[in-house]
mmCIF file of C-alpha atoms and ligand atoms in Angstrom:
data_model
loop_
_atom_site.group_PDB
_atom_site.id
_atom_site.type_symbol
_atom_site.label_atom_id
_atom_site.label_comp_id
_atom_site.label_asym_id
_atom_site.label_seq_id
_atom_site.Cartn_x
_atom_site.Cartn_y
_atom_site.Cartn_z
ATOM 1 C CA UNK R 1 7.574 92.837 -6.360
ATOM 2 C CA UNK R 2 7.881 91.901 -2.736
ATOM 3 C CA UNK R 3 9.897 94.817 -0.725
ATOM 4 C CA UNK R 4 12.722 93.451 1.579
ATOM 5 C CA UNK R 5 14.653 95.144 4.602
ATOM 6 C CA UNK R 6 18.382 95.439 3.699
ATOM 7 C CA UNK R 7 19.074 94.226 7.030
ATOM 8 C CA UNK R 8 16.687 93.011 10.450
ATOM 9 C CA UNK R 9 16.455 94.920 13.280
ATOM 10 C CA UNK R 10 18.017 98.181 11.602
ATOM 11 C CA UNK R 11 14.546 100.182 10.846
ATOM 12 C CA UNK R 12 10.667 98.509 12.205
ATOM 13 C CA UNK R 13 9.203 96.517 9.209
ATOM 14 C CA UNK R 14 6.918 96.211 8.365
ATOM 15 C CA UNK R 15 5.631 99.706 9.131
ATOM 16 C CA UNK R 16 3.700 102.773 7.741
ATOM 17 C CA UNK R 17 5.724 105.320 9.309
ATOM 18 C CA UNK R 18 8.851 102.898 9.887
ATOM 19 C CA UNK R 19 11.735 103.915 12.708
ATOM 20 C CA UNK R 20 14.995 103.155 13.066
ATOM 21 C CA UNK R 21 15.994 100.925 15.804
ATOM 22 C CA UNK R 22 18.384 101.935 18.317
ATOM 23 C CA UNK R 23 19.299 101.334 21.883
ATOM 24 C CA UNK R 24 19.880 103.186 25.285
ATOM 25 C CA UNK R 25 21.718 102.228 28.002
ATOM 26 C CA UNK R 26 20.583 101.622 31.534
ATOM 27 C CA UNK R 27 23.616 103.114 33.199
ATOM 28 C CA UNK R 28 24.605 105.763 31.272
ATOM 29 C CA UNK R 29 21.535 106.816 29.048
ATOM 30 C CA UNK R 30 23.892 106.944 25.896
ATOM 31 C CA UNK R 31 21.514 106.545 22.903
ATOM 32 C CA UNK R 32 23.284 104.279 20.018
ATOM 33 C CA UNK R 33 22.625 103.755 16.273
ATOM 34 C CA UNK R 34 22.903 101.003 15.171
ATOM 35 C CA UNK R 35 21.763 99.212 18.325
ATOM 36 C CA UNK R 36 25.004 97.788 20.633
ATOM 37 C CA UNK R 37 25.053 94.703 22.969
ATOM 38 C CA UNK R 38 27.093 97.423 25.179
ATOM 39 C CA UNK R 39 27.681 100.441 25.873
ATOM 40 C CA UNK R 40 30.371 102.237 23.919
ATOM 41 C CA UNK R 41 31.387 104.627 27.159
ATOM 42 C CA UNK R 42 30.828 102.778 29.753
ATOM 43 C CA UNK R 43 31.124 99.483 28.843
ATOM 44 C CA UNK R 44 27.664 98.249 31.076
ATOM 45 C CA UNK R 45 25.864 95.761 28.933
ATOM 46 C CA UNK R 46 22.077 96.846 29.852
ATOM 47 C CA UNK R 47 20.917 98.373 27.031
ATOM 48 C CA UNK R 48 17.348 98.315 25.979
ATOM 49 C CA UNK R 49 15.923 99.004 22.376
ATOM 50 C CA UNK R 50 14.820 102.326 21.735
ATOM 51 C CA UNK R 51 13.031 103.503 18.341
ATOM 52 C CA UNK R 52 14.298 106.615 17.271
ATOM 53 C CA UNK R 53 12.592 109.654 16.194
ATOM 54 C CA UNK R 54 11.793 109.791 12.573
ATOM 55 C CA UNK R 55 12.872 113.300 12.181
ATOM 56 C CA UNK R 56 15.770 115.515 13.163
ATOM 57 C CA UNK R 57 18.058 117.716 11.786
ATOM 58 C CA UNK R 58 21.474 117.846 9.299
ATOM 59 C CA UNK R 59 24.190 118.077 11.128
ATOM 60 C CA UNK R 60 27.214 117.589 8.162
ATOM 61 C CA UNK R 61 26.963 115.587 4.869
ATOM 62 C CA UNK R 62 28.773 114.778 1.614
ATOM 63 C CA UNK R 63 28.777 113.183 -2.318
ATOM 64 C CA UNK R 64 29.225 109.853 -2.514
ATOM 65 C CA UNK R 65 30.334 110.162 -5.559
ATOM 66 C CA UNK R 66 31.675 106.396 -6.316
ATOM 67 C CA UNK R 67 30.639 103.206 -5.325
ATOM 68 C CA UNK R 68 31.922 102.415 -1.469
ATOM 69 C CA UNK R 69 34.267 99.281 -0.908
ATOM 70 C CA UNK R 70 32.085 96.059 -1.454
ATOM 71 C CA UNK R 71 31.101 94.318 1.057
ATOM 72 C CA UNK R 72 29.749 95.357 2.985
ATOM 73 C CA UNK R 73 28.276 97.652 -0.156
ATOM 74 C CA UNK R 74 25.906 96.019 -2.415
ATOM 75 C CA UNK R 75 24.749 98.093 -4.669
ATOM 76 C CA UNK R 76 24.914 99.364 -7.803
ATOM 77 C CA UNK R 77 28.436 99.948 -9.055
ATOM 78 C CA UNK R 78 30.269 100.750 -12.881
ATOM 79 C CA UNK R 79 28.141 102.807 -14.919
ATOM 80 C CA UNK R 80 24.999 102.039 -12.972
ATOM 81 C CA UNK R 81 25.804 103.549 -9.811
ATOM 82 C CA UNK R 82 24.347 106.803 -8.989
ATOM 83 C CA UNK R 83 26.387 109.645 -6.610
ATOM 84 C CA UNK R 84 24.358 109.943 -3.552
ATOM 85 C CA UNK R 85 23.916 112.241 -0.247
ATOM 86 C CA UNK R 86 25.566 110.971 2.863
ATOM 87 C CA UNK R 87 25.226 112.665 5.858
ATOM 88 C CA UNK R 88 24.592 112.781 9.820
ATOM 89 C CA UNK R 89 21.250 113.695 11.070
ATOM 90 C CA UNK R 90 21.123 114.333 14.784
ATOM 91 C CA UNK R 91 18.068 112.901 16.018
ATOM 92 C CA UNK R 92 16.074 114.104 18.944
ATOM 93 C CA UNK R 93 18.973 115.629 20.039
ATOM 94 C CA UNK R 94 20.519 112.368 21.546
ATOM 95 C CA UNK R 95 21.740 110.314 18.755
ATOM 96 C CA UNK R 96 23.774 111.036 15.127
ATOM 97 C CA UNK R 97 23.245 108.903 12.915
ATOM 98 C CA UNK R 98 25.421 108.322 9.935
ATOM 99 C CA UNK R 99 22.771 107.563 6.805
ATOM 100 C CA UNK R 100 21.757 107.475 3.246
ATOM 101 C CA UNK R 101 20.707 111.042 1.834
ATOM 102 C CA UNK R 102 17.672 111.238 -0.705
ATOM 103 C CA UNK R 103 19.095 114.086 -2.492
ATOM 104 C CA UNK R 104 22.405 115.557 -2.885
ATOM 105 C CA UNK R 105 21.748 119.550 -3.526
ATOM 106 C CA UNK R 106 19.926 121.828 -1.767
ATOM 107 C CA UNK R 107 20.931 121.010 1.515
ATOM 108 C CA UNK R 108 22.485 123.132 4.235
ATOM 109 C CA UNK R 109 23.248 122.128 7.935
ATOM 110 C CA UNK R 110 20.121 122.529 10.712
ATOM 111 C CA UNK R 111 17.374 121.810 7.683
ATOM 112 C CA UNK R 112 14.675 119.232 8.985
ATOM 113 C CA UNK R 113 14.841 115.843 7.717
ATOM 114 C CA UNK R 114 12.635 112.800 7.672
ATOM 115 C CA UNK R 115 13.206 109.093 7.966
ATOM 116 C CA UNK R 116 11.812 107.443 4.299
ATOM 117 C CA UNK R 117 13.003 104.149 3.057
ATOM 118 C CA UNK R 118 14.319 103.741 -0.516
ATOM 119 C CA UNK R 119 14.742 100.767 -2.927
ATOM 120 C CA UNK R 120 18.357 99.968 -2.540
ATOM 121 C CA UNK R 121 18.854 96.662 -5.007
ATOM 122 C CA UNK R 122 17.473 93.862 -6.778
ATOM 123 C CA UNK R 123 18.304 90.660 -4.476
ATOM 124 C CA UNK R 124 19.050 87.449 -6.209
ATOM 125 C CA UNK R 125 15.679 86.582 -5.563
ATOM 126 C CA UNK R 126 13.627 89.250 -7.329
ATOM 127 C CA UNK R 127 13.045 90.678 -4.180
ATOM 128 C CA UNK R 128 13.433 94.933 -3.801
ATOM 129 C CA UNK R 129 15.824 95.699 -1.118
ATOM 130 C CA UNK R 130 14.901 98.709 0.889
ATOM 131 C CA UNK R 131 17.576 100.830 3.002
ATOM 132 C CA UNK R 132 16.654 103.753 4.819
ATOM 133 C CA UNK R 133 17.738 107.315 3.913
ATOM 134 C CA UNK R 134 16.856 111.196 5.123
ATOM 135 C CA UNK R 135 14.985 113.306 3.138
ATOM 136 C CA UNK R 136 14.360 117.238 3.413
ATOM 137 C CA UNK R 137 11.209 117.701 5.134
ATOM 138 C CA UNK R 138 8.315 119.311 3.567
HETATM 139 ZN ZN1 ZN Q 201 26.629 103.456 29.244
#
């Protein structure tokens, strides 16, 4: 089954030890996720990519324990869907980002987590749609 990216230019693909893809601006240094044409403080427009680090730490999270509003959500929903972690994992100490959570128990805030990417869906191709998502490191 060929793997797919949910999205381009959200996490580096392909890749072994992917990262997600954020962006930094020039005048500020304010560190976005996803990446931003501009800034979201000061409004300058020279932002640069910037891969983030792959692991960080838990900094709040929740069930999601029904199917979100679709779209944007395209997974699985009715009896199929699955309650899953979401969460905020501060990363490098310069960005939260709001993700996908491999696991729902056994968590507590300031654990170590670690970028992995997930299957997600079956596109209308065949294809297996990956998404990214934090897991407890180690
Ligand atoms: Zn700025």
């Amino acid at each position: 089954m060929t793997r797919v990216p949910v999205a381009k230019g959200v996490f580096t693909w392909p890749a072994d030890e992917p990262q997600l893809i954020g962006s930094r601006c020039a005048g500020c240094g304010i560190v976005t996720f996803p990446a931003q044409d501009s800034c979201p403080r000061c409004a300058s427009t020279d932002m640069a990519e910037r891969l983030l680090p792959r692991r960080g730490r838990l900094w709040a999270w929740t069930t999601q324990e029904f199917p979100p509003p679709s779209p944007p959500y395209s997974g699985a929903s009715g009896d199929a869907f699955v309650p899953y972690g979401v969460g905020y994992v501060e990363l490098g100490g310069e960005v939260r980002v709001e993700t996908r959570l491999t696991q729902a128990e056994g968590l507590h805030i300031g654990m170590d987590m670690e970028l992995v990417l997930v299957p997600f869906r079956i596109d209308g191709d065949g294809n297996e749609v990956v998404t990214f998502a934090f897991q407890p490191v180690g």
